[in-house]
Short mmCIF file of N, CA and C in Angstrom, two decimals:
data_model
loop_
_atom_site.label_atom_id
_atom_site.label_comp_id
_atom_site.label_asym_id
_atom_site.label_seq_id
_atom_site.Cartn_x
_atom_site.Cartn_y
_atom_site.Cartn_z
N UNK A 1 105.65 133.78 120.35
CA UNK A 1 106.09 132.30 119.32
C UNK A 1 106.93 131.95 120.30
N UNK A 2 107.37 130.34 120.61
CA UNK A 2 108.55 129.85 121.41
C UNK A 2 109.71 130.27 120.90
N UNK A 3 110.70 130.20 121.88
CA UNK A 3 112.27 130.71 121.75
C UNK A 3 112.40 129.74 120.34
N UNK A 4 112.16 128.27 120.75
CA UNK A 4 112.32 127.34 119.53
C UNK A 4 111.33 127.10 118.48
N UNK A 5 111.15 127.22 117.27
CA UNK A 5 110.30 126.87 116.73
C UNK A 5 109.80 125.31 116.92
N UNK A 6 108.47 125.13 117.00
CA UNK A 6 108.06 123.73 117.31
C UNK A 6 107.62 122.82 116.09
N UNK A 7 107.65 121.92 115.75
CA UNK A 7 106.81 121.29 114.56
C UNK A 7 105.87 120.00 114.93
N UNK A 8 104.76 119.91 115.03
CA UNK A 8 103.86 118.70 115.86
C UNK A 8 103.77 118.09 113.92
N UNK A 9 104.15 116.91 114.34
CA UNK A 9 103.75 115.88 113.13
C UNK A 9 102.48 114.98 113.74
N UNK A 10 101.62 115.27 112.68
CA UNK A 10 100.28 114.36 113.16
C UNK A 10 100.57 112.91 112.36
N UNK A 11 100.87 111.74 112.99
CA UNK A 11 100.85 110.61 112.39
C UNK A 11 99.88 109.55 112.84
N UNK A 12 100.37 108.07 111.88
CA UNK A 12 99.29 107.19 112.07
C UNK A 12 98.90 106.85 110.69
N UNK A 13 98.44 105.57 110.70
CA UNK A 13 98.06 104.99 109.18
C UNK A 13 96.93 105.91 108.55
N UNK A 14 97.05 105.70 106.77
CA UNK A 14 96.23 105.89 106.20
C UNK A 14 94.78 106.09 106.64
N UNK A 15 93.94 107.12 106.53
CA UNK A 15 92.66 106.91 107.21
C UNK A 15 92.43 107.24 108.56
N UNK A 16 93.27 107.72 109.18
CA UNK A 16 93.26 107.93 110.55
C UNK A 16 93.14 109.15 111.33
N UNK A 17 92.95 110.23 110.41
CA UNK A 17 92.52 111.51 110.15
C UNK A 17 93.46 112.35 110.39
N UNK A 18 94.14 112.15 109.98
CA UNK A 18 95.77 113.08 110.02
C UNK A 18 95.73 114.60 109.51
N UNK A 19 95.44 114.67 107.86
CA UNK A 19 94.76 116.11 107.37
C UNK A 19 93.75 116.76 107.97
N UNK A 20 92.71 115.84 108.55
CA UNK A 20 91.55 116.68 109.41
C UNK A 20 92.26 117.33 110.10
N UNK A 21 92.49 116.61 111.51
CA UNK A 21 92.98 117.47 112.08
C UNK A 21 94.27 117.87 112.38
N UNK A 22 95.38 117.88 111.33
CA UNK A 22 96.84 118.76 111.26
C UNK A 22 96.33 120.13 110.78
N UNK A 23 95.33 120.27 109.69
CA UNK A 23 94.77 121.47 108.92
C UNK A 23 94.00 122.25 110.41
N UNK A 24 93.20 121.96 111.17
CA UNK A 24 92.77 122.46 112.10
C UNK A 24 93.36 122.81 113.11
N UNK A 25 94.43 122.16 113.60
CA UNK A 25 95.34 122.31 114.17
C UNK A 25 96.17 123.75 113.90
N UNK A 26 96.89 123.64 112.88
CA UNK A 26 97.87 124.61 112.03
C UNK A 26 96.63 125.80 112.29
N UNK A 27 95.18 125.80 111.88
CA UNK A 27 94.64 127.01 112.17
C UNK A 27 94.56 127.69 113.09
N UNK A 28 94.11 126.84 114.67
CA UNK A 28 94.16 127.14 115.37
C UNK A 28 95.11 127.86 116.15
N UNK A 29 96.69 127.32 116.00
CA UNK A 29 97.64 127.66 116.09
C UNK A 29 98.62 129.06 115.69
N UNK A 30 97.78 129.21 113.95
CA UNK A 30 98.61 130.13 113.60
C UNK A 30 99.89 129.54 112.68
N UNK A 31 99.91 128.26 112.97
CA UNK A 31 100.97 128.04 112.07
C UNK A 31 101.20 127.16 110.91
N UNK A 32 102.17 127.42 110.46
CA UNK A 32 102.51 126.79 108.89
C UNK A 32 101.91 124.92 108.66
N UNK A 33 101.33 125.06 107.84
CA UNK A 33 100.78 123.46 107.49
C UNK A 33 101.19 123.12 106.33
N UNK A 34 101.70 121.56 106.32
CA UNK A 34 102.36 121.00 105.52
C UNK A 34 101.76 119.39 105.27
N UNK A 35 101.57 118.67 104.36
CA UNK A 35 101.02 117.35 103.84
C UNK A 35 102.08 116.67 103.08
N UNK A 36 102.44 115.94 104.23
CA UNK A 36 103.79 115.31 104.05
C UNK A 36 103.27 114.51 102.34
N UNK A 37 102.09 114.15 102.26
CA UNK A 37 101.78 113.44 100.62
C UNK A 37 102.56 114.14 99.29
N UNK A 38 102.42 115.84 99.76
CA UNK A 38 103.29 116.42 98.87
C UNK A 38 104.64 116.14 98.87
N UNK A 39 105.14 115.75 99.34
CA UNK A 39 106.98 115.43 99.56
C UNK A 39 107.10 114.56 98.72
N UNK A 40 106.21 113.26 98.35
CA UNK A 40 106.35 111.84 97.93
C UNK A 40 106.75 112.44 96.36
N UNK A 41 107.68 111.52 95.83
CA UNK A 41 108.03 111.41 94.21
C UNK A 41 106.85 110.64 93.63
N UNK A 42 106.78 111.12 92.11
CA UNK A 42 105.67 110.89 91.70
C UNK A 42 105.68 109.25 91.59
N UNK A 43 107.05 108.65 91.62
CA UNK A 43 107.09 107.11 91.25
C UNK A 43 106.58 106.59 92.93
N UNK A 44 106.66 107.04 94.09
CA UNK A 44 106.17 106.42 95.11
C UNK A 44 104.62 106.68 94.86
N UNK A 45 103.91 107.62 94.40
CA UNK A 45 102.63 107.31 94.39
C UNK A 45 102.04 106.83 93.51
N UNK A 46 102.54 106.69 92.46
CA UNK A 46 102.51 105.66 91.05
C UNK A 46 102.12 104.32 92.12
N UNK A 47 103.38 104.16 92.78
CA UNK A 47 103.37 102.53 93.41
C UNK A 47 102.17 102.45 94.35
N UNK A 48 102.08 103.19 95.17
CA UNK A 48 100.83 103.41 96.27
C UNK A 48 99.13 103.21 95.61
N UNK A 49 99.35 104.06 94.10
CA UNK A 49 98.10 103.98 93.58
C UNK A 49 97.78 102.40 92.75
N UNK A 50 99.15 101.97 92.35
CA UNK A 50 98.62 100.68 92.26
C UNK A 50 98.47 99.73 92.82
N UNK A 51 98.69 100.51 94.39
CA UNK A 51 98.21 98.92 95.05
C UNK A 51 99.46 98.13 95.52
N UNK A 52 101.19 99.02 95.39
CA UNK A 52 102.24 98.21 95.81
C UNK A 52 102.62 99.16 97.27
N UNK A 53 102.95 98.56 98.25
CA UNK A 53 103.25 99.12 99.36
C UNK A 53 104.68 99.63 99.02
N UNK A 54 105.16 100.79 99.86
CA UNK A 54 106.19 101.09 99.51
C UNK A 54 107.14 100.45 100.84
N UNK A 55 108.73 100.56 100.04
CA UNK A 55 109.73 100.08 100.93
C UNK A 55 110.53 101.43 101.54
N UNK A 56 111.26 100.78 102.52
CA UNK A 56 112.06 101.54 103.06
C UNK A 56 112.74 102.68 102.28
N UNK A 57 113.09 101.86 101.36
CA UNK A 57 114.43 102.23 100.05
C UNK A 57 113.60 103.65 99.70
N UNK A 58 112.20 103.31 99.17
CA UNK A 58 111.47 104.33 98.63
C UNK A 58 110.80 105.61 99.98
N UNK A 59 111.18 104.90 100.77
CA UNK A 59 110.74 106.15 101.95
C UNK A 59 111.94 107.18 102.23
N UNK A 60 113.22 106.47 102.19
CA UNK A 60 114.27 107.03 102.78
C UNK A 60 114.33 108.59 102.23
N UNK A 61 114.21 109.12 100.94
CA UNK A 61 114.19 110.30 100.24
C UNK A 61 113.02 111.28 100.75
N UNK A 62 111.82 110.44 100.83
CA UNK A 62 110.68 111.16 101.16
C UNK A 62 110.82 111.89 102.60
N UNK A 63 111.20 110.87 103.53
CA UNK A 63 111.62 111.54 105.21
C UNK A 63 112.65 112.36 105.03
N UNK A 64 113.74 112.48 104.35
CA UNK A 64 114.55 113.38 104.30
C UNK A 64 114.13 114.67 104.28
N UNK A 65 113.42 114.34 102.72
CA UNK A 65 112.94 115.80 102.14
C UNK A 65 112.27 116.41 103.21
N UNK A 66 111.17 116.04 103.93
CA UNK A 66 110.26 116.33 104.92
C UNK A 66 111.47 117.01 105.87
N UNK A 67 112.24 116.22 106.40
CA UNK A 67 112.94 116.84 107.75
C UNK A 67 113.75 118.05 107.30
N UNK A 68 114.21 117.91 105.64
CA UNK A 68 115.00 119.10 105.44
C UNK A 68 113.64 120.73 105.36
N UNK A 69 112.59 119.95 105.00
CA UNK A 69 111.72 121.27 105.06
C UNK A 69 111.52 121.70 106.25
N UNK A 70 111.25 121.01 107.35
CA UNK A 70 111.00 121.29 108.55
C UNK A 70 112.39 121.87 109.10
N UNK A 71 113.45 121.57 108.88
CA UNK A 71 114.57 122.40 109.36
C UNK A 71 114.81 123.93 108.51
N UNK A 72 114.17 123.67 107.50
CA UNK A 72 114.15 125.31 106.56
C UNK A 72 113.02 126.09 107.30
N UNK A 73 111.83 125.57 107.67
CA UNK A 73 111.02 126.42 108.34
C UNK A 73 111.78 126.87 109.74
N UNK A 74 112.24 126.26 110.83
CA UNK A 74 112.50 126.20 111.97
C UNK A 74 113.96 127.22 111.61
N UNK A 75 114.53 127.12 110.71
CA UNK A 75 115.50 128.19 110.51
C UNK A 75 114.91 129.65 110.23
N UNK A 76 113.76 129.48 109.76
CA UNK A 76 113.16 131.00 109.37
C UNK A 76 112.39 131.47 110.39
N UNK A 77 112.32 130.37 111.44
CA UNK A 77 111.68 131.01 112.85
C UNK A 77 109.93 130.80 112.70
N UNK A 78 110.03 129.25 111.95
CA UNK A 78 108.38 129.29 112.09
C UNK A 78 108.09 127.71 112.53
N UNK A 79 107.13 127.73 113.10
CA UNK A 79 106.19 126.69 113.81
C UNK A 79 105.17 126.36 112.51
N UNK A 80 105.31 124.86 112.87
CA UNK A 80 104.68 124.27 111.55
C UNK A 80 103.75 122.88 112.13
N UNK A 81 103.06 122.40 111.35
CA UNK A 81 101.86 121.25 111.90
C UNK A 81 102.14 120.67 110.45
N UNK A 82 102.36 119.39 110.31
CA UNK A 82 102.46 118.52 109.22
C UNK A 82 101.82 116.82 109.28
N UNK A 83 101.43 116.60 108.57
CA UNK A 83 100.91 115.09 108.00
C UNK A 83 102.06 114.28 107.84
N UNK A 84 102.30 113.01 108.39
CA UNK A 84 103.06 111.96 107.69
C UNK A 84 103.06 110.83 108.83
N UNK A 85 102.84 109.73 107.98
CA UNK A 85 102.13 108.62 108.45
C UNK A 85 103.74 108.02 109.52
N UNK A 86 104.68 108.19 108.99
CA UNK A 86 105.87 108.17 110.52
C UNK A 86 105.67 106.75 110.88
N UNK A 87 105.22 105.64 109.82
CA UNK A 87 104.90 104.28 110.66
C UNK A 87 105.87 103.63 111.67
N UNK A 88 107.08 103.86 111.23
CA UNK A 88 108.36 103.10 112.22
C UNK A 88 109.20 104.33 112.82
N UNK A 89 109.62 103.94 114.08
CA UNK A 89 110.16 104.43 114.58
C UNK A 89 111.70 104.91 114.19
N UNK A 90 111.78 104.23 113.15
CA UNK A 90 112.98 104.96 112.63
C UNK A 90 113.18 105.85 111.24
N UNK A 91 111.68 105.76 111.27
CA UNK A 91 111.57 107.04 110.19
C UNK A 91 111.11 108.54 111.11
N UNK A 92 110.45 108.42 112.59
CA UNK A 92 110.47 109.24 113.27
C UNK A 92 111.57 109.78 113.87
N UNK A 93 112.62 109.03 114.35
CA UNK A 93 114.17 109.35 114.26
C UNK A 93 114.66 110.03 113.21
N UNK A 94 114.46 110.33 112.17
CA UNK A 94 114.58 110.66 110.96
C UNK A 94 114.09 112.03 110.98
N UNK A 95 113.05 112.40 111.35
CA UNK A 95 112.02 113.45 111.43
C UNK A 95 112.62 114.48 112.69
N UNK A 96 112.70 113.39 113.87
CA UNK A 96 113.00 114.54 115.39
C UNK A 96 114.74 115.16 114.80
N UNK A 97 115.36 114.81 113.94
CA UNK A 97 116.64 115.25 113.47
C UNK A 97 116.53 116.52 112.67
N UNK A 98 115.14 116.91 112.47
CA UNK A 98 114.99 118.41 112.13
C UNK A 98 115.30 119.68 113.09
N UNK A 99 115.64 121.06 112.87
CA UNK A 99 115.95 121.95 113.55
C UNK A 99 114.75 122.19 114.12
N UNK A 100 114.55 122.78 115.24
CA UNK A 100 113.30 123.00 116.06
C UNK A 100 112.97 121.60 116.98
N UNK A 101 112.21 122.16 117.70
CA UNK A 101 111.49 121.05 118.53
C UNK A 101 110.49 120.13 118.02
N UNK A 102 110.48 118.55 117.52
CA UNK A 102 109.53 118.07 116.78
C UNK A 102 109.06 117.10 118.09
N UNK A 103 107.69 117.18 117.80
CA UNK A 103 106.88 116.01 118.67
C UNK A 103 105.59 115.32 117.61
N UNK A 104 105.10 114.34 117.95
CA UNK A 104 104.59 113.48 117.59
C UNK A 104 103.21 113.51 117.89
N UNK A 105 101.92 113.33 117.31
CA UNK A 105 100.37 112.97 117.67
C UNK A 105 100.32 112.36 117.01
N UNK A 106 100.32 110.60 117.84
CA UNK A 106 99.82 109.74 116.81
C UNK A 106 98.05 109.42 116.90
N UNK A 107 97.43 109.49 115.78
CA UNK A 107 96.36 109.19 115.90
C UNK A 107 96.02 107.77 115.90
N UNK A 108 94.75 107.46 116.68
CA UNK A 108 94.31 106.14 116.68
C UNK A 108 92.93 105.91 116.63
N UNK A 109 92.71 104.62 115.87
CA UNK A 109 91.24 104.50 115.62
C UNK A 109 91.10 103.08 115.37
N UNK A 110 89.97 102.57 115.51
CA UNK A 110 89.62 101.36 114.66
C UNK A 110 89.72 100.73 113.61
N UNK A 111 90.07 99.63 113.22
CA UNK A 111 90.28 99.70 111.93
C UNK A 111 89.05 99.70 110.99
N UNK A 112 87.79 99.25 111.42
CA UNK A 112 86.26 99.50 110.99
C UNK A 112 86.22 100.87 110.47
N UNK A 113 86.65 101.70 111.68
CA UNK A 113 86.24 103.06 110.94
C UNK A 113 87.08 103.82 110.48
N UNK A 114 88.28 103.26 110.04
CA UNK A 114 89.28 103.71 109.48
C UNK A 114 89.13 103.51 107.84
N UNK A 115 88.46 102.34 107.69
CA UNK A 115 87.99 101.66 106.45
C UNK A 115 86.76 102.16 106.04
N UNK A 116 85.72 102.71 107.21
CA UNK A 116 84.94 103.80 106.70
C UNK A 116 85.02 105.08 106.03
N UNK A 117 86.31 105.71 107.02
CA UNK A 117 86.74 106.74 106.38
C UNK A 117 87.36 106.83 105.20
N UNK A 118 88.06 105.89 104.54
CA UNK A 118 89.01 105.64 103.46
C UNK A 118 87.96 105.07 102.39
N UNK A 119 86.59 104.52 102.81
CA UNK A 119 85.66 104.49 101.42
C UNK A 119 84.99 105.84 101.19
N UNK A 120 84.94 106.95 101.70
CA UNK A 120 83.98 108.12 101.62
C UNK A 120 85.13 109.39 101.72
N UNK A 121 86.13 109.21 101.47
CA UNK A 121 87.06 110.52 100.89
C UNK A 121 87.40 110.16 99.66
N UNK A 122 87.38 111.55 98.96
CA UNK A 122 88.06 111.46 97.86
C UNK A 122 89.11 112.16 97.38
N UNK A 123 89.80 111.60 96.38
CA UNK A 123 91.14 112.74 95.56
C UNK A 123 92.28 111.96 96.15
N UNK A 124 92.28 110.65 97.09
CA UNK A 124 93.46 109.99 97.69
C UNK A 124 93.64 108.94 96.78
N UNK A 125 95.60 108.90 96.72
CA UNK A 125 95.92 108.16 95.83
C UNK A 125 96.03 106.43 96.74
N UNK A 126 95.68 106.74 98.16
CA UNK A 126 95.75 105.20 98.83
C UNK A 126 94.83 104.76 98.91
N UNK A 127 95.12 103.46 98.19
CA UNK A 127 94.05 102.36 98.66
C UNK A 127 93.69 101.72 99.52
N UNK A 128 92.21 101.17 99.98
CA UNK A 128 92.25 100.78 100.96
C UNK A 128 92.75 99.29 100.81
N UNK A 129 93.27 98.79 99.78
CA UNK A 129 94.38 97.54 100.29
C UNK A 129 95.31 97.53 100.59
N UNK A 130 95.54 98.93 100.81
CA UNK A 130 97.23 99.33 101.46
C UNK A 130 97.10 99.06 102.91
N UNK A 131 95.70 99.14 103.53
CA UNK A 131 95.52 99.28 105.07
C UNK A 131 96.47 98.01 105.87
N UNK A 132 96.33 96.84 105.01
CA UNK A 132 97.19 96.00 105.85
C UNK A 132 98.58 96.00 105.96
N UNK A 133 99.05 96.57 104.81
CA UNK A 133 100.78 96.75 105.08
C UNK A 133 101.02 97.89 106.03
N UNK A 134 99.95 98.79 105.98
CA UNK A 134 100.57 99.81 107.04
C UNK A 134 100.30 99.21 108.45
N UNK A 135 99.20 98.73 108.82
CA UNK A 135 99.04 98.10 109.84
C UNK A 135 100.16 97.25 110.47
N UNK A 136 100.87 96.40 109.34
CA UNK A 136 101.98 95.65 109.84
C UNK A 136 102.94 96.43 109.98
N UNK A 137 103.09 97.55 109.01
CA UNK A 137 104.44 98.08 109.37
C UNK A 137 104.34 98.75 110.65
N UNK A 138 103.04 99.40 111.35
CA UNK A 138 102.99 100.56 112.36
C UNK A 138 103.78 100.02 113.68
N UNK A 139 104.78 101.11 113.82
CA UNK A 139 105.21 100.77 115.20
C UNK A 139 104.51 101.69 115.98
N UNK A 140 103.87 101.39 116.99
CA UNK A 140 103.12 102.75 117.68
C UNK A 140 104.20 103.48 118.56
N UNK A 141 103.71 104.68 118.44
CA UNK A 141 104.99 105.38 119.24
C UNK A 141 104.83 105.13 120.76
N UNK A 142 106.11 105.32 121.26
CA UNK A 142 106.66 104.92 122.60
C UNK A 142 106.74 106.02 123.37
N UNK A 143 106.52 105.42 124.71
CA UNK A 143 106.71 106.32 125.66
C UNK A 143 107.56 107.16 125.75
N UNK A 144 109.21 106.70 125.39
CA UNK A 144 110.33 107.44 125.25
C UNK A 144 110.34 108.58 124.12
N UNK A 145 109.51 108.49 123.34
CA UNK A 145 109.10 109.48 122.01
C UNK A 145 108.49 110.45 122.36
N UNK A 146 109.39 111.79 121.67
CA UNK A 146 108.52 113.06 121.91
C UNK A 146 106.82 113.30 121.78
N UNK A 147 105.81 112.89 122.28
CA UNK A 147 104.65 113.16 121.57
C UNK A 147 103.76 112.50 122.27
N UNK A 148 102.19 112.00 122.15
CA UNK A 148 101.13 111.57 122.63
C UNK A 148 100.38 110.86 121.57
N UNK A 149 99.65 109.60 122.32
CA UNK A 149 99.00 108.62 121.90
C UNK A 149 97.40 109.14 121.64
N UNK A 150 96.62 109.93 120.71
CA UNK A 150 95.03 110.02 121.10
C UNK A 150 94.55 109.16 120.04
N UNK A 151 93.15 108.90 120.80
CA UNK A 151 92.42 108.14 120.22
C UNK A 151 91.49 109.34 119.16
N UNK A 152 91.28 109.29 118.01
CA UNK A 152 90.47 109.59 117.24
C UNK A 152 89.30 109.53 117.00
N UNK A 153 88.27 109.44 117.90
CA UNK A 153 87.12 109.04 117.64
C UNK A 153 85.68 110.04 117.98
N UNK A 154 86.43 110.81 118.35
CA UNK A 154 85.69 112.54 118.90
C UNK A 154 85.70 113.14 117.77
N UNK A 155 85.01 114.42 117.85
CA UNK A 155 85.31 115.76 116.91
C UNK A 155 86.72 115.87 116.75
N UNK A 156 86.84 116.56 115.57
CA UNK A 156 87.99 117.45 115.35
C UNK A 156 88.50 118.51 116.83
N UNK A 157 87.41 119.07 117.01
CA UNK A 157 87.88 120.04 118.23
C UNK A 157 88.06 119.76 119.39
N UNK A 158 87.55 118.36 119.71
CA UNK A 158 88.05 117.82 120.92
C UNK A 158 89.51 117.27 120.89
N UNK A 159 89.64 116.43 119.86
CA UNK A 159 90.92 116.24 119.34
C UNK A 159 91.84 117.29 119.52
N UNK A 160 91.91 118.32 118.71
CA UNK A 160 92.75 119.55 118.83
C UNK A 160 92.72 120.00 120.96
N UNK A 161 91.89 120.16 120.88
CA UNK A 161 91.64 120.83 122.19
C UNK A 161 92.73 120.00 123.06
N UNK A 162 92.75 118.42 123.22
CA UNK A 162 93.67 117.32 123.82
C UNK A 162 95.28 117.63 123.45
N UNK A 163 95.47 117.92 122.17
CA UNK A 163 96.71 118.21 121.88
C UNK A 163 97.37 119.41 122.41
N UNK A 164 96.45 120.48 122.42
CA UNK A 164 96.80 121.75 122.70
C UNK A 164 96.83 121.70 124.46
N UNK A 165 96.23 121.16 125.18
CA UNK A 165 96.45 121.03 126.25
C UNK A 165 97.38 120.33 127.03
N UNK A 166 97.59 119.08 126.12
CA UNK A 166 98.76 118.17 126.51
C UNK A 166 100.01 118.71 126.07
N UNK A 167 100.38 119.32 125.30
CA UNK A 167 101.60 119.94 124.28
C UNK A 167 101.85 121.26 125.19
N UNK A 168 101.14 122.06 125.80
CA UNK A 168 101.02 123.52 126.07
C UNK A 168 101.03 124.04 125.46
N UNK A 169 100.08 124.53 124.29
CA UNK A 169 100.53 125.13 123.33
C UNK A 169 99.42 126.47 123.47
N UNK A 170 99.71 127.29 122.94
CA UNK A 170 98.85 128.51 122.97
C UNK A 170 98.01 129.23 121.62
N UNK A 171 96.52 128.77 121.45
CA UNK A 171 95.70 128.83 120.25
C UNK A 171 96.34 130.42 120.00
N UNK A 172 96.19 130.65 118.96
CA UNK A 172 96.02 131.99 118.13
C UNK A 172 94.73 132.56 117.59
N UNK A 173 94.41 134.21 118.00
CA UNK A 173 93.54 134.47 117.35
C UNK A 173 93.76 135.32 115.58
N UNK A 174 95.02 135.09 115.53
CA UNK A 174 95.61 135.83 114.50
C UNK A 174 95.23 134.82 112.90
N UNK A 175 95.08 135.21 111.99
CA UNK A 175 94.95 134.35 110.91
C UNK A 175 95.85 133.61 110.43
N UNK A 176 95.96 132.27 109.70
CA UNK A 176 97.19 131.36 109.69
C UNK A 176 98.41 132.21 108.98
N UNK A 177 99.23 131.55 109.14
CA UNK A 177 100.88 132.18 108.48
C UNK A 177 100.29 131.36 107.13
N UNK A 178 100.62 132.38 106.13
CA UNK A 178 101.40 131.56 104.74
C UNK A 178 102.56 130.87 104.76
N UNK A 179 102.15 129.44 103.87
CA UNK A 179 103.20 128.82 103.45
C UNK A 179 104.18 128.55 102.67
N UNK A 180 105.33 128.19 102.31
CA UNK A 180 105.75 128.15 101.41
C UNK A 180 105.16 127.11 100.58
N UNK A 181 105.18 126.72 99.41
CA UNK A 181 104.85 125.58 98.76
C UNK A 181 106.06 124.33 99.25
N UNK A 182 105.08 123.39 99.37
CA UNK A 182 106.06 121.75 99.54
C UNK A 182 106.42 121.45 98.14
N UNK A 183 107.24 120.73 98.36
CA UNK A 183 107.74 120.07 96.90
C UNK A 183 106.69 119.22 95.87
#
């Protein structure tokens, strides 16, 4: 393991493939995985389920709880992979305040492909009707931020190989770390 725990935040709009890529990346690296949706309050989930976009005021406590979780993991010497839309730079700035090294993987895909993915997934509370609000809120990862932008149109294995290569990470042959339950 690195001297300092690392956190890879797989970011992007809903339907960009965050969960698929993040879970496979965590398994490949033998790092702890978390889904940022699990950190949302019941009120936030109810709003989104009803088709109401979240405000910054809705997001601040959510982002702060993710940052706290990342810090707790780093203090325990644990590296993580977490999904988080992290749509605006100010949101990413909150996450980079966590202990450990925080990097972002911004997944990008064509809007039509995103809509197709949203139509076929099951059990997610984010309706397709909120995609325009996510697109209007999105501030793409900038070159001075820690991370990379990857077009997510290939196979998950190809995307993960690109992430591992570009971040110079070491895949593990051990079984994945057990993770503490996210709030």
